Amino acid sequence: QVQLVESGGGVVQPGKSLRLSCAASGFTFSTYDMHWVRQAPGKGLEWLAISSYDGSHKYYAESVKGRFIVSRDNSKNTLYLEINSLRADDTALYYCAKNRRSSMVQGVIWVALDSWGQGTLVTVSS
Amino acid sequence: SYVLTQPPSVSVAPGQTATITCGGNNIGSKSVHWYQQKPGQAPVLVVYDDSDRPSGIPERFSGSNSGDTATLTISRVEAGDEADFYCQVWDSSRGNVFGTGTKVTVL
């Protein structure tokens, strides 16, 4: 069965950087576009970024463009999210999620997210 | 920017029908997906592409989409359906967009 396990969260000071990881198993990771989504405490879902199956195409929400970097290592079945210049409003539970359909076309396919990890909590505080 | 508006809360008695709306400009031209999130858990996809259900999701969950409103309907509501629900679409200028979320309370 599909399993997504996020890690790398913690308490971080404002202005610092952090790299989150998402270890995938139970499906052919290298053929799926993957997403990062976050949820601030008591708030709704916010989509952050998508990486194409091969990492060649990446798209970001306007709110994080320039500070967040999504990447992947298909040899390790792992998705990453690098967060730079952390701010208090980056405090949230960060989820990785999988596209419902595999695709190996150029670019990304925008379909539903059918599997989610349990999230890793990032707290930005001095 | 594209905004999806949901009612903050919906209350329904067990066995009755819950209707959750998701409003957006010409949302009927987009594919709408719905997620259920129970307290302390990750979201779960319950409807995709307006009205299709992933395997394992009960037939009690159904969706429709037309004009400026998409709708998730939960028939014969059970206590276990109590959760937050989010709609989601893709927008060419914003990428993926989630709705504001609706808390469903089973009375």
PDB file of C-alpha atoms in Angstrom:
ATOM      1  CA  GLN A   1       0.000   0.000   0.000  1.00  0.00           C
ATOM      2  CA  VAL A   2       1.054   3.585  -0.582  1.00  0.00           C
ATOM      3  CA  GLN A   3       3.009   5.089   2.272  1.00  0.00           C
ATOM      4  CA  LEU A   4       4.337   8.629   2.572  1.00  0.00           C
ATOM      5  CA  VAL A   5       6.385   9.543   5.625  1.00  0.00           C
ATOM      6  CA  GLU A   6       7.482  13.115   6.200  1.00  0.00           C
ATOM      7  CA  SER A   7      10.371  14.096   8.443  1.00  0.00           C
ATOM      8  CA  GLY A   8      12.687  17.003   9.166  1.00  0.00           C
ATOM      9  CA  GLY A   9      10.339  19.292  11.054  1.00  0.00           C
ATOM     10  CA  GLY A  10      11.120  20.899  14.381  1.00  0.00           C
ATOM     11  CA  VAL A  11      11.544  24.203  16.164  1.00  0.00           C
ATOM     12  CA  VAL A  12      13.576  26.639  14.087  1.00  0.00           C
ATOM     13  CA  GLN A  13      14.571  30.256  14.597  1.00  0.00           C
ATOM     14  CA  PRO A  14      13.292  32.937  12.246  1.00  0.00           C
ATOM     15  CA  GLY A  15      15.582  33.519   9.289  1.00  0.00           C
ATOM     16  CA  LYS A  16      17.012  30.005   9.341  1.00  0.00           C
ATOM     17  CA  SER A  17      16.557  27.280   6.722  1.00  0.00           C
ATOM     18  CA  LEU A  18      15.124  23.789   6.945  1.00  0.00           C
ATOM     19  CA  ARG A  19      14.853  20.797   4.637  1.00  0.00           C
ATOM     20  CA  LEU A  20      11.880  18.491   4.889  1.00  0.00           C
ATOM     21  CA  SER A  21      11.854  14.969   3.483  1.00  0.00           C
ATOM     22  CA  CYS A  22       9.068  12.675   2.320  1.00  0.00           C
ATOM     23  CA  ALA A  23       9.942   9.001   1.987  1.00  0.00           C
ATOM     24  CA  ALA A  24       7.642   7.148  -0.403  1.00  0.00           C
ATOM     25  CA  SER A  25       6.877   3.461  -0.735  1.00  0.00           C
ATOM     26  CA  GLY A  26       4.223   1.152  -2.136  1.00  0.00           C
ATOM     27  CA  PHE A  27       4.100   2.703  -5.618  1.00  0.00           C
ATOM     28  CA  THR A  28       6.440   3.598  -8.473  1.00  0.00           C
ATOM     29  CA  PHE A  29       7.564   6.945  -7.101  1.00  0.00           C
ATOM     30  CA  SER A  30       9.528   7.874 -10.217  1.00  0.00           C
ATOM     31  CA  THR A  31       6.386   8.036 -12.360  1.00  0.00           C
ATOM     32  CA  TYR A  32       4.287  10.341 -10.189  1.00  0.00           C
ATOM     33  CA  ASP A  33       4.228  14.106  -9.813  1.00  0.00           C
ATOM     34  CA  MET A  34       4.327  14.971  -6.111  1.00  0.00           C
ATOM     35  CA  HIS A  35       3.087  17.876  -3.986  1.00  0.00           C
ATOM     36  CA  TRP A  36       3.735  19.719  -0.750  1.00  0.00           C
ATOM     37  CA  VAL A  37       0.769  21.152   1.167  1.00  0.00           C
ATOM     38  CA  ARG A  38       0.770  22.834   4.578  1.00  0.00           C
ATOM     39  CA  GLN A  39      -1.755  23.560   7.283  1.00  0.00           C
ATOM     40  CA  ALA A  40      -1.196  26.220   9.910  1.00  0.00           C
ATOM     41  CA  PRO A  41      -2.583  25.426  13.378  1.00  0.00           C
ATOM     42  CA  GLY A  42      -6.366  25.611  13.299  1.00  0.00           C
ATOM     43  CA  LYS A  43      -6.374  26.762   9.682  1.00  0.00           C
ATOM     44  CA  GLY A  44      -7.146  25.330   6.260  1.00  0.00           C
ATOM     45  CA  LEU A  45      -5.021  23.631   3.628  1.00  0.00           C
ATOM     46  CA  GLU A  46      -2.534  25.619   1.550  1.00  0.00           C
ATOM     47  CA  TRP A  47      -0.944  24.117  -1.553  1.00  0.00           C
ATOM     48  CA  LEU A  48       2.757  24.954  -1.799  1.00  0.00           C
ATOM     49  CA  ALA A  49       4.506  23.218  -4.672  1.00  0.00           C
ATOM     50  CA  ILE A  50       4.539  20.417  -7.222  1.00  0.00           C
ATOM     51  CA  SER A  51       7.444  18.512  -8.722  1.00  0.00           C
ATOM     52  CA  SER A  52       7.105  16.617 -11.965  1.00  0.00           C
ATOM     53  CA  TYR A  53       7.886  12.904 -11.908  1.00  0.00           C
ATOM     54  CA  ASP A  54      11.485  13.512 -12.967  1.00  0.00           C
ATOM     55  CA  GLY A  55      12.048  16.781 -11.132  1.00  0.00           C
ATOM     56  CA  SER A  56      12.454  18.763 -14.340  1.00  0.00           C
ATOM     57  CA  HIS A  57       9.328  20.886 -13.819  1.00  0.00           C
ATOM     58  CA  LYS A  58       8.397  22.629 -10.594  1.00  0.00           C
ATOM     59  CA  TYR A  59       5.629  25.060  -9.780  1.00  0.00           C
ATOM     60  CA  TYR A  60       5.042  27.047  -6.611  1.00  0.00           C
ATOM     61  CA  ALA A  61       2.305  28.988  -4.893  1.00  0.00           C
ATOM     62  CA  GLU A  62       2.912  32.722  -5.212  1.00  0.00           C
ATOM     63  CA  SER A  63       3.114  32.999  -1.436  1.00  0.00           C
ATOM     64  CA  VAL A  64       6.271  30.855  -1.246  1.00  0.00           C
ATOM     65  CA  LYS A  65       7.900  31.408  -4.628  1.00  0.00           C
ATOM     66  CA  GLY A  66      11.555  32.343  -4.208  1.00  0.00           C
ATOM     67  CA  ARG A  67      11.845  30.968  -0.655  1.00  0.00           C
ATOM     68  CA  PHE A  68      10.759  27.345  -1.060  1.00  0.00           C
ATOM     69  CA  ILE A  69      12.499  24.792  -3.264  1.00  0.00           C
ATOM     70  CA  VAL A  70      11.044  21.396  -4.103  1.00  0.00           C
ATOM     71  CA  SER A  71      13.308  18.609  -5.289  1.00  0.00           C
ATOM     72  CA  ARG A  72      13.370  14.825  -5.443  1.00  0.00           C
ATOM     73  CA  ASP A  73      15.743  11.887  -5.576  1.00  0.00           C
ATOM     74  CA  ASN A  74      14.061   9.062  -7.451  1.00  0.00           C
ATOM     75  CA  SER A  75      16.884   6.676  -6.590  1.00  0.00           C
ATOM     76  CA  LYS A  76      15.913   7.128  -2.934  1.00  0.00           C
ATOM     77  CA  ASN A  77      12.138   7.444  -3.485  1.00  0.00           C
ATOM     78  CA  THR A  78      12.254  10.714  -1.602  1.00  0.00           C
ATOM     79  CA  LEU A  79      10.729  14.152  -2.100  1.00  0.00           C
ATOM     80  CA  TYR A  80      12.226  17.226  -0.444  1.00  0.00           C
ATOM     81  CA  LEU A  81      11.168  20.731   0.467  1.00  0.00           C
ATOM     82  CA  GLU A  82      13.784  23.324   1.344  1.00  0.00           C
ATOM     83  CA  ILE A  83      12.399  26.298   3.234  1.00  0.00           C
ATOM     84  CA  ASN A  84      14.577  29.387   3.456  1.00  0.00           C
ATOM     85  CA  SER A  85      14.321  32.594   5.485  1.00  0.00           C
ATOM     86  CA  LEU A  86      11.800  30.996   7.806  1.00  0.00           C
ATOM     87  CA  ARG A  87       9.115  33.296   9.225  1.00  0.00           C
ATOM     88  CA  ALA A  88       6.629  32.891  12.033  1.00  0.00           C
ATOM     89  CA  ASP A  89       3.805  32.414   9.538  1.00  0.00           C
ATOM     90  CA  ASP A  90       5.584  29.338   8.136  1.00  0.00           C
ATOM     91  CA  THR A  91       4.604  27.529  11.344  1.00  0.00           C
ATOM     92  CA  ALA A  92       2.469  24.654  10.111  1.00  0.00           C
ATOM     93  CA  LEU A  93       2.082  20.944   9.561  1.00  0.00           C
ATOM     94  CA  TYR A  94       3.695  20.122   6.223  1.00  0.00           C
ATOM     95  CA  TYR A  95       2.250  17.268   4.150  1.00  0.00           C
ATOM     96  CA  CYS A  96       3.529  15.589   1.034  1.00  0.00           C
ATOM     97  CA  ALA A  97       0.928  14.132  -1.294  1.00  0.00           C
ATOM     98  CA  LYS A  98       0.832  12.037  -4.433  1.00  0.00           C
ATOM     99  CA  ASN A  99      -0.974  12.668  -7.695  1.00  0.00           C
ATOM    100  CA  ARG A 100      -3.870  10.323  -8.346  1.00  0.00           C
ATOM    101  CA  ARG A 101      -2.497   9.394 -11.758  1.00  0.00           C
ATOM    102  CA  SER A 102       0.999   8.601 -12.923  1.00  0.00           C
ATOM    103  CA  SER A 103       2.371  10.555 -15.835  1.00  0.00           C
ATOM    104  CA  MET A 104       5.603  10.774 -17.723  1.00  0.00           C
ATOM    105  CA  VAL A 105       4.679  13.632 -20.041  1.00  0.00           C
ATOM    106  CA  GLN A 106       6.599  16.877 -20.200  1.00  0.00           C
ATOM    107  CA  GLY A 107       5.490  19.231 -17.464  1.00  0.00           C
ATOM    108  CA  VAL A 108       3.073  18.208 -14.745  1.00  0.00           C
ATOM    109  CA  ILE A 109      -0.499  16.960 -14.697  1.00  0.00           C
ATOM    110  CA  TRP A 110      -2.948  18.659 -12.402  1.00  0.00           C
ATOM    111  CA  VAL A 111      -5.137  15.963 -10.924  1.00  0.00           C
ATOM    112  CA  ALA A 112      -6.434  15.113  -7.470  1.00  0.00           C
ATOM    113  CA  LEU A 113      -4.096  14.221  -4.623  1.00  0.00           C
ATOM    114  CA  ASP A 114      -4.990  10.702  -3.638  1.00  0.00           C
ATOM    115  CA  SER A 115      -2.503   9.818  -0.894  1.00  0.00           C
ATOM    116  CA  TRP A 116      -1.111  12.002   1.875  1.00  0.00           C
ATOM    117  CA  GLY A 117       1.492  11.516   4.564  1.00  0.00           C
ATOM    118  CA  GLN A 118       0.813  12.273   8.218  1.00  0.00           C
ATOM    119  CA  GLY A 119       2.803  15.483   8.067  1.00  0.00           C
ATOM    120  CA  THR A 120       5.812  16.962   9.845  1.00  0.00           C
ATOM    121  CA  LEU A 121       5.414  19.960  12.126  1.00  0.00           C
ATOM    122  CA  VAL A 122       7.527  23.062  11.614  1.00  0.00           C
ATOM    123  CA  THR A 123       7.493  25.662  14.375  1.00  0.00           C
ATOM    124  CA  VAL A 124       9.268  28.953  13.768  1.00  0.00           C
ATOM    125  CA  SER A 125      10.113  30.629  17.023  1.00  0.00           C
ATOM    126  CA  SER A 126      13.002  32.456  18.644  1.00  0.00           C
TER     127      SER A 126
ATOM    128  CA  SER B   1      -6.648  35.367  -7.901  1.00  0.00           C
ATOM    129  CA  TYR B   2      -9.046  32.450  -7.824  1.00  0.00           C
ATOM    130  CA  VAL B   3     -10.983  31.996  -4.581  1.00  0.00           C
ATOM    131  CA  LEU B   4     -13.095  29.044  -3.463  1.00  0.00           C
ATOM    132  CA  THR B   5     -15.695  29.862  -0.829  1.00  0.00           C
ATOM    133  CA  GLN B   6     -17.250  27.252   1.464  1.00  0.00           C
ATOM    134  CA  PRO B   7     -19.670  27.656   4.368  1.00  0.00           C
ATOM    135  CA  PRO B   8     -17.719  27.487   7.652  1.00  0.00           C
ATOM    136  CA  SER B   9     -20.029  24.898   9.140  1.00  0.00           C
ATOM    137  CA  VAL B  10     -22.840  22.504   8.333  1.00  0.00           C
ATOM    138  CA  SER B  11     -24.837  20.624  10.929  1.00  0.00           C
ATOM    139  CA  VAL B  12     -26.861  17.513  10.160  1.00  0.00           C
ATOM    140  CA  ALA B  13     -28.726  14.841  12.097  1.00  0.00           C
ATOM    141  CA  PRO B  14     -27.723  11.195  11.721  1.00  0.00           C
ATOM    142  CA  GLY B  15     -29.423   9.567   8.754  1.00  0.00           C
ATOM    143  CA  GLN B  16     -30.072  12.876   7.043  1.00  0.00           C
ATOM    144  CA  THR B  17     -28.276  14.460   4.080  1.00  0.00           C
ATOM    145  CA  ALA B  18     -25.433  16.962   4.355  1.00  0.00           C
ATOM    146  CA  THR B  19     -24.808  19.364   1.492  1.00  0.00           C
ATOM    147  CA  ILE B  20     -21.511  21.261   1.293  1.00  0.00           C
ATOM    148  CA  THR B  21     -21.072  23.943  -1.333  1.00  0.00           C
ATOM    149  CA  CYS B  22     -17.931  25.310  -2.939  1.00  0.00           C
ATOM    150  CA  GLY B  23     -18.331  28.592  -4.777  1.00  0.00           C
ATOM    151  CA  GLY B  24     -15.947  29.894  -7.405  1.00  0.00           C
ATOM    152  CA  ASN B  25     -16.116  31.929 -10.594  1.00  0.00           C
ATOM    153  CA  ASN B  26     -17.233  29.561 -13.376  1.00  0.00           C
ATOM    154  CA  ILE B  27     -16.136  26.595 -11.282  1.00  0.00           C
ATOM    155  CA  GLY B  28     -18.292  24.431 -13.531  1.00  0.00           C
ATOM    156  CA  SER B  29     -15.540  24.648 -16.148  1.00  0.00           C
ATOM    157  CA  LYS B  30     -12.991  23.112 -13.773  1.00  0.00           C
ATOM    158  CA  SER B  31     -12.498  19.683 -12.226  1.00  0.00           C
ATOM    159  CA  VAL B  32     -13.321  19.759  -8.519  1.00  0.00           C
ATOM    160  CA  HIS B  33     -11.900  17.437  -5.920  1.00  0.00           C
ATOM    161  CA  TRP B  34     -13.071  16.983  -2.322  1.00  0.00           C
ATOM    162  CA  TYR B  35     -11.118  15.948   0.756  1.00  0.00           C
ATOM    163  CA  GLN B  36     -12.255  14.848   4.192  1.00  0.00           C
ATOM    164  CA  GLN B  37     -10.020  15.592   7.175  1.00  0.00           C
ATOM    165  CA  LYS B  38     -10.846  14.146  10.574  1.00  0.00           C
ATOM    166  CA  PRO B  39      -9.277  15.681  13.699  1.00  0.00           C
ATOM    167  CA  GLY B  40      -5.582  14.889  13.984  1.00  0.00           C
ATOM    168  CA  GLN B  41      -5.501  13.059  10.661  1.00  0.00           C
ATOM    169  CA  ALA B  42      -4.296  13.762   7.144  1.00  0.00           C
ATOM    170  CA  PRO B  43      -6.815  14.655   4.436  1.00  0.00           C
ATOM    171  CA  VAL B  44      -8.438  11.831   2.488  1.00  0.00           C
ATOM    172  CA  LEU B  45      -9.688  12.171  -1.082  1.00  0.00           C
ATOM    173  CA  VAL B  46     -13.416  11.368  -1.181  1.00  0.00           C
ATOM    174  CA  VAL B  47     -14.474  12.706  -4.599  1.00  0.00           C
ATOM    175  CA  TYR B  48     -12.384  13.598  -7.645  1.00  0.00           C
ATOM    176  CA  ASP B  49     -13.164  15.070 -11.050  1.00  0.00           C
ATOM    177  CA  ASP B  50     -16.463  16.506  -9.800  1.00  0.00           C
ATOM    178  CA  SER B  51     -18.253  13.226  -9.100  1.00  0.00           C
ATOM    179  CA  ASP B  52     -15.976  10.174  -9.148  1.00  0.00           C
ATOM    180  CA  ARG B  53     -15.182   8.243  -5.985  1.00  0.00           C
ATOM    181  CA  PRO B  54     -11.855   6.590  -5.169  1.00  0.00           C
ATOM    182  CA  SER B  55     -12.049   2.929  -4.280  1.00  0.00           C
ATOM    183  CA  GLY B  56     -13.110   2.407  -0.691  1.00  0.00           C
ATOM    184  CA  ILE B  57     -15.171   5.582  -0.446  1.00  0.00           C
ATOM    185  CA  PRO B  58     -18.848   4.830   0.287  1.00  0.00           C
ATOM    186  CA  GLU B  59     -21.481   5.605  -2.327  1.00  0.00           C
ATOM    187  CA  ARG B  60     -23.033   7.919   0.255  1.00  0.00           C
ATOM    188  CA  PHE B  61     -20.480  10.522  -0.886  1.00  0.00           C
ATOM    189  CA  SER B  62     -21.372  12.163  -4.186  1.00  0.00           C
ATOM    190  CA  GLY B  63     -20.448  15.326  -6.014  1.00  0.00           C
ATOM    191  CA  SER B  64     -21.734  17.653  -8.685  1.00  0.00           C
ATOM    192  CA  ASN B  65     -20.486  20.796 -10.357  1.00  0.00           C
ATOM    193  CA  SER B  66     -22.181  23.434 -12.473  1.00  0.00           C
ATOM    194  CA  GLY B  67     -22.040  27.165 -13.022  1.00  0.00           C
ATOM    195  CA  ASP B  68     -20.434  28.891 -10.059  1.00  0.00           C
ATOM    196  CA  THR B  69     -21.041  26.151  -7.473  1.00  0.00           C
ATOM    197  CA  ALA B  70     -19.746  22.657  -6.823  1.00  0.00           C
ATOM    198  CA  THR B  71     -21.483  20.491  -4.259  1.00  0.00           C
ATOM    199  CA  LEU B  72     -20.505  17.543  -2.093  1.00  0.00           C
ATOM    200  CA  THR B  73     -23.453  15.569  -0.804  1.00  0.00           C
ATOM    201  CA  ILE B  74     -23.250  13.077   2.036  1.00  0.00           C
ATOM    202  CA  SER B  75     -26.334  10.866   2.221  1.00  0.00           C
ATOM    203  CA  ARG B  76     -27.449   8.922   5.290  1.00  0.00           C
ATOM    204  CA  VAL B  77     -24.941  10.762   7.450  1.00  0.00           C
ATOM    205  CA  GLU B  78     -23.177   8.777  10.179  1.00  0.00           C
ATOM    206  CA  ALA B  79     -21.397   9.958  13.306  1.00  0.00           C
ATOM    207  CA  GLY B  80     -18.111   8.910  11.709  1.00  0.00           C
ATOM    208  CA  ASP B  81     -18.585  11.434   8.896  1.00  0.00           C
ATOM    209  CA  GLU B  82     -17.906  14.314  11.267  1.00  0.00           C
ATOM    210  CA  ALA B  83     -14.879  16.127   9.833  1.00  0.00           C
ATOM    211  CA  ASP B  84     -13.611  19.130   7.929  1.00  0.00           C
ATOM    212  CA  PHE B  85     -14.167  19.046   4.182  1.00  0.00           C
ATOM    213  CA  TYR B  86     -12.185  20.950   1.559  1.00  0.00           C
ATOM    214  CA  CYS B  87     -12.817  21.444  -2.131  1.00  0.00           C
ATOM    215  CA  GLN B  88      -9.891  21.922  -4.516  1.00  0.00           C
ATOM    216  CA  VAL B  89      -9.356  22.935  -8.130  1.00  0.00           C
ATOM    217  CA  TRP B  90      -6.460  23.776 -10.398  1.00  0.00           C
ATOM    218  CA  ASP B  91      -6.213  27.378 -11.540  1.00  0.00           C
ATOM    219  CA  SER B  92      -3.897  28.387 -14.382  1.00  0.00           C
ATOM    220  CA  SER B  93      -2.550  31.398 -12.473  1.00  0.00           C
ATOM    221  CA  ARG B  94      -2.371  29.976  -8.931  1.00  0.00           C
ATOM    222  CA  GLY B  95      -1.764  26.275  -9.303  1.00  0.00           C
ATOM    223  CA  ASN B  96      -3.787  24.183  -6.886  1.00  0.00           C
ATOM    224  CA  VAL B  97      -6.347  26.099  -4.834  1.00  0.00           C
ATOM    225  CA  PHE B  98      -8.149  24.790  -1.773  1.00  0.00           C
ATOM    226  CA  GLY B  99     -11.465  26.028  -0.496  1.00  0.00           C
ATOM    227  CA  THR B 100     -11.847  27.667   2.880  1.00  0.00           C
ATOM    228  CA  GLY B 101     -13.110  24.455   4.459  1.00  0.00           C
ATOM    229  CA  THR B 102     -16.390  23.335   6.023  1.00  0.00           C
ATOM    230  CA  LYS B 103     -16.770  21.711   9.403  1.00  0.00           C
ATOM    231  CA  VAL B 104     -19.498  19.076   9.338  1.00  0.00           C
ATOM    232  CA  THR B 105     -21.088  18.407  12.708  1.00  0.00           C
ATOM    233  CA  VAL B 106     -23.330  15.407  13.257  1.00  0.00           C
ATOM    234  CA  LEU B 107     -25.960  16.345  15.822  1.00  0.00           C
TER     235      LEU B 107
END
